[in-house]
Tab-separated table of C-alpha atoms in Angstrom:
chain	number	residue	atom	x	y	z
A	1	MET	CA	0.025	-0.053	-0.018
A	2	GLU	CA	1.289	3.477	-0.733
A	3	CYS	CA	-0.645	6.585	-0.540
A	4	ARG	CA	-0.195	8.975	-3.410
A	5	PHE	CA	-0.591	12.894	-3.225
A	6	THR	CA	-0.460	15.393	-5.850
A	7	TRP	CA	0.847	19.072	-5.597
A	8	GLN	CA	-1.505	21.569	-7.244
A	9	GLU	CA	-1.160	25.485	-6.696
A	10	GLU	CA	1.357	24.815	-4.085
A	11	TRP	CA	-1.053	22.732	-2.015
A	12	PRO	CA	-0.781	19.059	-1.429
A	13	TYR	CA	-3.908	16.863	-2.239
A	14	PHE	CA	-4.649	13.193	-1.648
A	15	GLY	CA	-5.026	11.613	-5.049
A	16	LEU	CA	-3.812	11.698	-8.608
A	17	PRO	CA	-4.189	14.337	-11.187
A	18	GLY	CA	-7.864	14.531	-12.247
A	19	ASN	CA	-9.056	12.683	-9.334
A	20	LEU	CA	-7.834	14.749	-6.298
A	21	GLY	CA	-9.219	13.712	-2.875
A	22	ARG	CA	-9.671	10.062	-3.675
A	23	SER	CA	-6.399	8.377	-3.086
A	24	PRO	CA	-5.910	4.926	-4.926
A	25	ARG	CA	-6.345	1.889	-2.636
A	26	THR	CA	-3.131	0.598	-3.991
A	27	TRP	CA	-0.238	2.591	-5.619
A	28	ILE	CA	3.280	2.109	-6.928
A	29	LYS	CA	6.053	2.553	-4.041
A	30	PRO	CA	8.280	5.588	-4.989
A	31	ASN	CA	11.732	4.854	-6.562
A	32	VAL	CA	13.991	5.997	-3.902
A	33	ALA	CA	17.795	5.344	-3.960
A	34	ALA	CA	17.813	3.596	-0.644
A	35	THR	CA	17.078	-0.144	-0.358
A	36	THR	CA	13.985	-0.584	1.631
A	37	THR	CA	12.546	-3.878	3.214
A	38	PRO	CA	8.736	-3.683	4.046
A	39	SER	CA	8.235	-4.312	7.491
A	40	ALA	CA	5.055	-4.275	9.976
A	41	PRO	CA	4.768	-1.368	12.281
A	42	TYR	CA	3.994	-3.581	15.102
A	43	LEU	CA	4.808	-6.915	16.235
A	44	ARG	CA	1.450	-8.049	17.553
A	45	SER	CA	2.360	-11.681	18.761
A	46	ASP	CA	4.224	-11.784	21.972
A	47	ASP	CA	5.871	-14.669	23.709
A	48	PHE	CA	6.538	-12.357	26.832
A	49	ALA	CA	10.203	-13.880	26.829
A	50	GLY	CA	11.691	-10.085	26.188
A	51	PRO	CA	12.789	-7.620	28.741
A	52	LYS	CA	9.502	-5.620	28.056
A	53	LEU	CA	6.190	-5.867	26.543
A	54	GLN	CA	5.993	-5.183	22.621
A	55	PRO	CA	5.061	-1.445	21.843
A	56	VAL	CA	1.629	-2.834	20.397
A	57	TRP	CA	0.249	-3.352	23.888
A	58	GLN	CA	-1.656	-0.679	25.990
A	59	TRP	CA	-3.316	-1.081	29.447
A	60	ASN	CA	-6.838	-0.579	29.847
A	61	HIS	CA	-6.419	1.741	32.972
A	62	ASN	CA	-3.117	3.098	34.548
A	63	PRO	CA	-1.632	-0.254	35.543
A	64	VAL	CA	-0.893	-1.300	39.041
A	65	ASN	CA	2.821	-1.873	38.567
A	66	THR	CA	3.345	-4.147	41.591
A	67	LYS	CA	0.563	-6.660	40.239
A	68	TRP	CA	2.201	-7.630	37.025
A	69	GLU	CA	5.478	-8.879	35.824
A	70	LEU	CA	7.245	-10.541	32.818
A	71	ASN	CA	8.710	-13.611	33.982
A	72	LYS	CA	11.606	-13.788	31.654
A	73	LYS	CA	12.870	-17.182	32.582
A	74	LYS	CA	9.595	-18.816	32.001
A	75	GLY	CA	8.440	-16.607	29.215
A	76	SER	CA	5.212	-15.461	30.500
A	77	LEU	CA	2.942	-12.411	31.406
A	78	ARG	CA	2.039	-12.935	34.940
A	79	LEU	CA	-1.173	-10.855	36.178
A	80	ARG	CA	-2.108	-10.796	39.951
A	81	THR	CA	-5.739	-10.510	40.418
A	82	LEU	CA	-7.289	-7.543	42.346
A	83	PRO	CA	-10.990	-7.305	43.005
A	84	ALA	CA	-13.353	-6.002	40.490
A	85	LYS	CA	-17.130	-5.925	40.128
A	86	ASP	CA	-16.637	-7.010	36.474
A	87	PHE	CA	-14.206	-7.127	33.467
A	88	LEU	CA	-14.650	-3.494	32.640
A	89	TRP	CA	-13.367	-2.536	35.974
A	90	ALA	CA	-10.542	-4.805	36.346
A	91	SER	CA	-7.119	-3.360	36.873
A	92	ASN	CA	-4.090	-4.590	34.597
A	93	THR	CA	-6.000	-5.468	31.532
A	94	LEU	CA	-3.541	-5.832	28.591
A	95	THR	CA	-4.978	-4.924	25.297
A	96	GLN	CA	-4.101	-4.354	21.732
A	97	ARG	CA	-6.355	-3.373	18.782
A	98	VAL	CA	-7.954	-6.195	16.716
A	99	VAL	CA	-6.566	-6.242	13.299
A	100	GLY	CA	-8.894	-6.645	10.134
A	101	PRO	CA	-10.388	-7.642	8.095
A	102	GLU	CA	-9.906	-11.060	9.582
A	103	SER	CA	-7.639	-12.252	12.329
A	104	TYR	CA	-7.831	-14.537	15.021
A	105	ALA	CA	-5.944	-14.177	18.446
A	106	THR	CA	-4.755	-17.210	20.540
A	107	ALA	CA	-3.589	-16.961	24.363
A	108	VAL	CA	-2.040	-19.675	26.310
A	109	LEU	CA	-3.300	-19.521	29.921
A	110	ASP	CA	-1.887	-21.296	32.943
A	111	ALA	CA	-4.433	-20.671	35.696
A	112	SER	CA	-2.708	-23.180	38.302
A	113	ALA	CA	-1.942	-20.274	40.745
A	114	LEU	CA	-5.534	-18.727	40.672
A	115	LYS	CA	-7.266	-18.648	43.918
A	116	GLN	CA	-11.005	-18.944	44.747
A	117	GLY	CA	-13.143	-16.240	42.896
A	118	ASP	CA	-10.161	-15.547	40.334
A	119	TYR	CA	-11.171	-15.237	36.739
A	120	ALA	CA	-8.660	-14.844	33.868
A	121	GLY	CA	-8.591	-15.219	30.278
A	122	LEU	CA	-9.144	-13.515	26.729
A	123	ALA	CA	-11.789	-10.983	26.068
A	124	TYR	CA	-12.845	-8.372	23.758
A	125	LEU	CA	-12.642	-5.110	25.322
A	126	ASN	CA	-15.743	-2.991	24.131
A	127	ILE	CA	-19.022	-2.132	25.309
A	128	PRO	CA	-20.613	-4.719	25.223
A	129	TYR	CA	-17.655	-6.845	26.270
A	130	ALA	CA	-17.127	-10.661	25.745
A	131	SER	CA	-14.859	-13.081	27.549
A	132	LEU	CA	-13.684	-16.599	27.778
A	133	GLY	CA	-11.543	-17.695	30.479
A	134	ILE	CA	-11.014	-19.892	33.595
A	135	LEU	CA	-12.790	-19.262	36.881
A	136	LYS	CA	-11.515	-20.988	40.029
A	137	THR	CA	-14.175	-22.010	42.514
A	138	LYS	CA	-13.931	-23.867	45.693
A	139	ASP	CA	-14.707	-27.208	43.790
A	140	GLY	CA	-11.995	-26.619	41.097
A	141	PHE	CA	-11.806	-24.852	37.645
A	142	ILE	CA	-14.763	-23.859	35.526
A	143	LEU	CA	-14.369	-22.793	31.825
A	144	ARG	CA	-16.675	-19.508	31.654
A	145	PHE	CA	-17.878	-17.606	28.629
A	146	TYR	CA	-19.701	-14.537	29.004
A	147	ASP	CA	-21.358	-12.267	26.306
A	148	GLN	CA	-22.409	-8.873	27.840
A	149	CYS	CA	-24.540	-8.092	24.715
A	150	THR	CA	-26.894	-11.119	25.166
A	151	ASP	CA	-26.106	-11.217	28.979
A	152	LYS	CA	-25.394	-15.037	28.246
A	153	THR	CA	-22.906	-16.971	30.447
A	154	ILE	CA	-21.802	-20.660	29.534
A	155	GLU	CA	-19.881	-22.697	32.230
A	156	GLN	CA	-18.408	-26.201	32.170
A	157	LYS	CA	-16.062	-28.070	34.451
A	158	LEU	CA	-12.598	-28.155	33.453
A	159	ALA	CA	-10.073	-31.141	34.435
A	160	VAL	CA	-6.993	-29.106	33.592
A	161	ASP	CA	-5.636	-25.738	34.695
A	162	LYS	CA	-3.832	-25.000	31.435
A	163	ILE	CA	-5.715	-24.131	28.293
A	164	ASN	CA	-5.598	-22.316	24.825
A	165	LEU	CA	-8.036	-19.465	24.279
A	166	ARG	CA	-8.939	-18.062	20.953
A	167	ALA	CA	-11.214	-15.218	19.522
A	168	THR	CA	-11.460	-15.476	15.764
A	169	GLY	CA	-13.113	-12.042	14.277
A	170	ASP	CA	-14.575	-11.099	10.761
A	171	TYR	CA	-14.132	-7.141	11.384
A	172	GLU	CA	-15.855	-6.212	8.283
A	173	LYS	CA	-19.012	-8.017	9.509
A	174	ASP	CA	-18.091	-6.929	13.276
A	175	ILE	CA	-18.613	-10.443	14.293
A	176	SER	CA	-16.316	-13.088	16.198
A	177	GLN	CA	-16.353	-16.440	17.566
A	178	PHE	CA	-14.490	-17.788	20.837
A	179	SER	CA	-13.125	-21.184	20.887
A	180	TYR	CA	-10.775	-23.383	23.321
A	181	SER	CA	-8.371	-26.033	23.069
A	182	ILE	CA	-6.907	-28.252	25.733
A	183	ASP	CA	-3.846	-29.721	23.328
A	184	GLY	CA	-3.438	-26.371	21.127
A	185	GLU	CA	-4.605	-28.467	18.138
A	186	GLU	CA	-8.181	-28.961	18.261
A	187	PHE	CA	-10.224	-25.774	19.076
A	188	ILE	CA	-13.915	-26.237	20.122
A	189	ASN	CA	-16.397	-23.182	19.556
A	190	ILE	CA	-18.303	-22.090	22.665
A	191	GLY	CA	-21.309	-19.719	22.605
A	192	ASP	CA	-22.839	-17.927	19.867
A	193	SER	CA	-21.122	-15.770	17.526
A	194	VAL	CA	-20.507	-12.426	19.245
A	195	ARG	CA	-21.384	-8.935	17.881
A	196	LEU	CA	-18.786	-6.442	17.943
A	197	PRO	CA	-20.339	-2.848	17.511
A	198	TYR	CA	-18.327	0.372	17.089
A	199	GLN	CA	-20.299	2.456	19.533
A	200	ALA	CA	-20.087	6.072	20.439
A	201	LYS	CA	-19.468	5.627	24.053
A	202	THR	CA	-15.826	4.696	23.883
A	203	PHE	CA	-14.955	5.379	20.444
A	204	GLN	CA	-12.265	2.568	20.661
A	205	GLY	CA	-13.570	-0.350	18.634
A	206	SER	CA	-12.770	-3.697	19.992
A	207	ARG	CA	-9.462	-4.789	21.538
A	208	TYR	CA	-7.998	-8.016	22.215
A	209	ALA	CA	-7.533	-8.256	26.109
A	210	LEU	CA	-5.744	-10.352	28.374
A	211	PHE	CA	-7.142	-9.957	31.846
A	212	ALA	CA	-7.159	-11.310	35.457
A	213	TYR	CA	-9.219	-10.241	38.404
A	214	ASN	CA	-11.111	-11.561	41.649
A	215	THR	CA	-14.760	-11.651	41.541
A	216	THR	CA	-15.189	-11.996	45.521
A	217	GLY	CA	-13.934	-8.478	46.531
A	218	VAL	CA	-10.340	-9.805	47.625
A	219	GLU	CA	-6.939	-10.016	46.240
A	220	GLY	CA	-6.294	-13.307	44.923
A	221	GLY	CA	-3.633	-15.305	43.060
A	222	TYR	CA	-2.088	-14.850	39.663
A	223	ALA	CA	-2.479	-16.010	36.057
A	224	ASP	CA	0.373	-16.632	33.695
A	225	PHE	CA	-0.229	-15.864	30.104
A	226	GLU	CA	2.750	-18.017	28.393
A	227	ASP	CA	2.045	-16.802	24.818
A	228	PHE	CA	-0.081	-14.649	22.496
A	229	LYS	CA	-0.368	-15.032	18.810
A	230	LEU	CA	-2.029	-13.146	16.472
A	231	VAL	CA	-2.702	-14.458	12.831
A	232	GLU	CA	-3.827	-12.674	9.857
A	233	PRO	CA	-5.155	-15.153	7.199
A	234	LEU	CA	-5.677	-12.528	4.568
A	235	ALA	CA	-2.254	-10.713	5.012
A	236	ASP	CA	-0.633	-12.458	2.218
A	237	ARG	CA	-2.041	-10.685	-0.947
A	238	SER	CA	0.718	-12.155	-3.261
A	239	GLU	CA	-2.043	-14.173	-5.381
A	240	ASN	CA	-4.644	-11.415	-5.302
A	241	ILE	CA	-3.733	-10.142	-8.907
A	242	PRO	CA	-4.554	-13.163	-11.258
A	243	VAL	CA	-1.739	-12.347	-13.657
A	244	GLY	CA	-1.452	-14.824	-16.436
A	245	LYS	CA	-4.864	-16.257	-15.692
A	246	ILE	CA	-8.209	-16.209	-17.802
A	247	ILE	CA	-10.780	-14.648	-15.666
A	248	THR	CA	-14.555	-13.302	-15.902
A	249	LEU	CA	-15.526	-9.948	-14.206
A	250	THR	CA	-18.836	-9.686	-12.528
A	251	ASN	CA	-19.995	-6.143	-11.576
A	252	LEU	CA	-21.013	-6.119	-7.894
A	253	GLY	CA	-23.620	-3.477	-8.222
A	254	THR	CA	-25.262	-4.943	-11.147
A	255	ASP	CA	-24.498	-8.835	-10.834
A	256	GLN	CA	-23.776	-8.892	-14.598
A	257	LEU	CA	-20.655	-9.868	-16.428
A	258	VAL	CA	-18.397	-7.597	-18.193
A	259	TRP	CA	-18.654	-8.206	-21.772
A	260	ALA	CA	-16.331	-7.264	-24.693
A	261	ASN	CA	-19.053	-6.128	-27.171
A	262	PRO	CA	-18.098	-7.383	-30.836
A	263	HIS	CA	-18.615	-3.645	-32.003
A	264	GLY	CA	-15.582	-2.759	-29.600
A	265	MET	CA	-17.106	-1.275	-26.439
A	266	MET	CA	-16.955	-2.763	-22.742
A	267	HIS	CA	-20.706	-3.576	-22.030
A	268	SER	CA	-22.622	-6.034	-19.724
A	269	GLN	CA	-24.282	-9.380	-20.249
A	270	GLY	CA	-26.643	-11.236	-17.739
A	271	LYS	CA	-25.430	-14.402	-16.284
A	272	ASN	CA	-28.148	-16.466	-18.024
A	273	SER	CA	-27.558	-14.963	-21.499
A	274	SER	CA	-26.169	-16.906	-24.459
A	275	GLU	CA	-22.950	-14.723	-24.467
A	276	ALA	CA	-22.262	-15.484	-20.763
A	277	THR	CA	-20.855	-18.740	-21.790
A	278	GLY	CA	-18.631	-17.425	-24.569
A	279	LYS	CA	-15.286	-15.978	-25.177
A	280	GLY	CA	-16.493	-12.257	-24.840
A	281	VAL	CA	-16.835	-12.616	-20.966
A	282	GLN	CA	-13.390	-13.993	-20.626
A	283	PHE	CA	-10.190	-11.797	-20.414
A	284	LYS	CA	-6.472	-12.436	-19.975
A	285	VAL	CA	-4.659	-10.744	-17.335
A	286	HIS	CA	-1.518	-9.568	-18.608
A	287	ASP	CA	1.344	-8.614	-16.134
A	288	ARG	CA	2.790	-5.061	-16.698
A	289	ASP	CA	4.736	-4.921	-13.381
A	290	LYS	CA	4.203	-2.935	-10.117
A	291	GLY	CA	0.576	-4.102	-9.862
A	292	GLN	CA	-0.268	-2.832	-13.391
A	293	VAL	CA	-2.218	-4.944	-15.671
A	294	ALA	CA	-3.523	-5.109	-19.439
A	295	LEU	CA	-6.787	-7.146	-20.027
A	296	GLU	CA	-7.265	-8.938	-23.355
A	297	ALA	CA	-10.668	-9.994	-24.348
A	298	LEU	CA	-10.507	-13.668	-25.779
A	299	ASN	CA	-13.115	-13.105	-28.210
A	300	GLY	CA	-10.526	-11.487	-30.526
A	301	THR	CA	-11.779	-7.738	-29.998
A	302	GLY	CA	-8.524	-6.662	-28.386
A	303	PHE	CA	-7.223	-5.129	-25.094
A	304	LEU	CA	-9.501	-2.961	-22.896
A	305	THR	CA	-8.490	0.443	-23.721
A	306	VAL	CA	-9.519	3.838	-22.603
A	307	VAL	CA	-9.852	6.490	-25.359
A	308	GLY	CA	-10.956	10.169	-25.300
A	309	ILE	CA	-11.749	11.475	-21.607
A	310	GLY	CA	-13.050	8.289	-20.417
A	311	ILE	CA	-17.027	8.940	-20.615
A	312	SER	CA	-19.554	6.320	-21.114
A	313	GLY	CA	-18.576	4.341	-24.407
A	314	ASP	CA	-14.922	5.520	-23.925
A	315	VAL	CA	-13.779	1.963	-22.748
A	316	ARG	CA	-13.069	0.456	-25.919
A	317	LEU	CA	-11.477	-2.954	-27.287
A	318	MET	CA	-8.475	-1.997	-29.262
A	319	LYS	CA	-6.393	-4.578	-31.368
A	320	GLU	CA	-3.244	-2.870	-30.443
A	321	GLU	CA	-2.213	-2.331	-26.669
A	322	SER	CA	-1.402	1.389	-25.807
A	323	LYS	CA	-0.991	3.417	-22.720
A	324	GLY	CA	-4.712	3.643	-22.455
A	325	SER	CA	-4.791	-0.073	-21.940
A	326	LEU	CA	-2.844	0.315	-18.597
A	327	PHE	CA	-4.844	-0.304	-15.363
A	328	GLN	CA	-3.698	-0.223	-11.710
A	329	TRP	CA	-5.361	-3.272	-10.172
A	330	GLN	CA	-6.860	-2.196	-6.903
A	331	ASP	CA	-7.194	-5.289	-4.738
A	332	MET	CA	-10.148	-5.058	-2.415
A	333	LEU	CA	-9.757	-8.736	-0.870
A	334	HIS	CA	-12.471	-11.432	-1.339
A	335	ASN	CA	-11.619	-11.662	-4.982
A	336	GLN	CA	-12.972	-8.079	-5.595
A	337	CYS	CA	-11.188	-5.341	-7.337
A	338	MET	CA	-11.398	-2.027	-9.158
A	339	LEU	CA	-9.573	-1.032	-12.096
A	340	LEU	CA	-7.956	2.356	-12.326
A	341	SER	CA	-7.166	3.778	-15.533
A	342	LEU	CA	-3.810	5.412	-15.945
A	343	LYS	CA	-5.010	7.501	-18.590
A	344	THR	CA	-7.619	9.244	-16.792
A	345	ASN	CA	-6.624	8.345	-13.203
A	346	ARG	CA	-10.227	7.528	-12.622
A	347	PHE	CA	-11.911	4.139	-12.207
A	348	ILE	CA	-13.967	1.875	-14.711
A	349	GLY	CA	-17.651	1.672	-13.852
A	350	LEU	CA	-21.046	2.400	-15.004
A	351	THR	CA	-24.261	3.313	-13.380
A	352	PRO	CA	-26.369	0.412	-11.941
A	353	ASP	CA	-29.737	-0.237	-13.485
A	354	SER	CA	-28.699	1.552	-16.567
A	355	THR	CA	-28.017	0.063	-20.064
A	356	GLU	CA	-25.070	2.301	-20.683
A	357	PRO	CA	-21.405	0.979	-21.800
A	358	TYR	CA	-18.745	1.379	-19.258
A	359	ALA	CA	-16.912	4.645	-18.519
A	360	ALA	CA	-13.531	5.349	-16.957
A	361	ASP	CA	-14.722	8.511	-15.247
A	362	ARG	CA	-15.588	7.341	-11.686
A	363	PRO	CA	-13.746	8.887	-8.726
A	364	GLY	CA	-14.025	5.636	-6.335
A	365	ALA	CA	-16.312	3.272	-4.887
A	366	LEU	CA	-19.036	4.025	-2.278
A	367	PRO	CA	-18.548	2.000	1.199
A	368	ASN	CA	-21.148	-0.548	0.080
A	369	ARG	CA	-18.970	-1.187	-3.010
A	370	LYS	CA	-22.398	-1.507	-5.151
A	371	ASP	CA	-22.292	1.716	-7.206
A	372	GLY	CA	-21.052	0.003	-10.323
A	373	THR	CA	-17.078	0.374	-9.678
A	374	VAL	CA	-16.199	-2.896	-7.889
A	375	PHE	CA	-15.816	-6.069	-9.595
A	376	VAL	CA	-15.736	-9.793	-8.453
A	377	TRP	CA	-13.283	-11.762	-10.551
A	378	LYS	CA	-13.069	-15.542	-11.040
A	379	VAL	CA	-10.441	-17.569	-12.642
A	380	LEU	CA	-11.606	-20.122	-15.109
A	381	GLU	CA	-10.253	-23.700	-14.984
C-alpha cells in the first residue's frame, strides 16, 4: 500500500491529477535510492520472553505496576488478581487493537495459581464486552464464557488448569467466535457468535484483552499467559492479482458480467444470456509490473483500452495495446477489485440499472461497493 498525493497550486492533495481527494487503494512505491524492506509497524504476537512488552500493547487503565510482571525465565506475563465488580473495572488488563479484515488471537493461559473467585482469560474490550477464561471455584476450575450483549453465560467444568483460548474475528462484519483447546490443536467453539459494535461511548472499537481479576472482592492469586499469537489469514496478497490467468469480471453493483461487445465497447451481459458462456466475457490478465495489468478479451476484439476523456462508451476494445490499455489493479480482498485507468486516473464503472456502456470517469467506490465500480473476479479452470 502506498498513499499518493499531488501538488497543485502549491497545496498537497491526496489523490492523482484529475482525481484529487480520492487516493488509490493501491499505488506504486516511490523509486528511492535507498534499499527498503517492507516491515510491519508492530509485532503483535508476544511470547513475553523479552525484557519488556511489545510496543503494540496498552493497558485498559493506569496499571498497578506491583501487580504484574514479565517472568523472563518462564516466558510469561503474570497478572496478579485484584478485586473488580466485572471485567470493565478490572485493573491490569492488557490490550491491543483487533486487526481487520480478519484475524484470530490465541492466548495460552496457565491458571494453576488462581485462587477462589479468580477469573482470567481472553476478552474483547468493548461495550458490550465478551470474555472466555478460567474461573477458580471451591470445587475446582470452570471454563466460563460471557457475552454482555446477550447477558449469556456458559460454564463447564475443566479437568485441567492450562488451556488455549482463541477469538476469531471477521471485522468487516463486526462478528467474532470464541473457542478453546486443551492440546493447542483441536479448537472447540463455545457460545454463539459475538457482535462487536463500534459505538459512540468509548470510540475505541474492539480490542483483544488479556485479563485476570477476583470476583469476590479480595486479592487472589495470579494467572500466567505463556504466549499470545495473532494470525492474519488475508495478509498475504501475493495471489490477489490473477496475472497470466483467464478470468471473468462480474460487476458487484449489477451482478452482470463484463462483456467485450463485438462492436468494440466494454458492456454488460446477464449471467443467463447466451453470451455469458462465450469468449466475450473472458479476459486474460497480462502482467505489466508493479501491480499494473492489461486485459485482453478472448473473443479477438483486443485489449480493454480507454480512449477520449473516459466518458460512457470510451472504454473500448483495441487490437493494439497502448498507454490507454494500462490499469492499476486495486485489490479489495475476497476476489474483488477496481480498475484504475492510468490514462484518466479514474476508475472503470457504470451506473447500475442503466443500459449504458462502461466509462473510465468514476472517482472511486461507495462504502457498500455497489455503485458499479467494484468487480468480482473469477479464474476459469
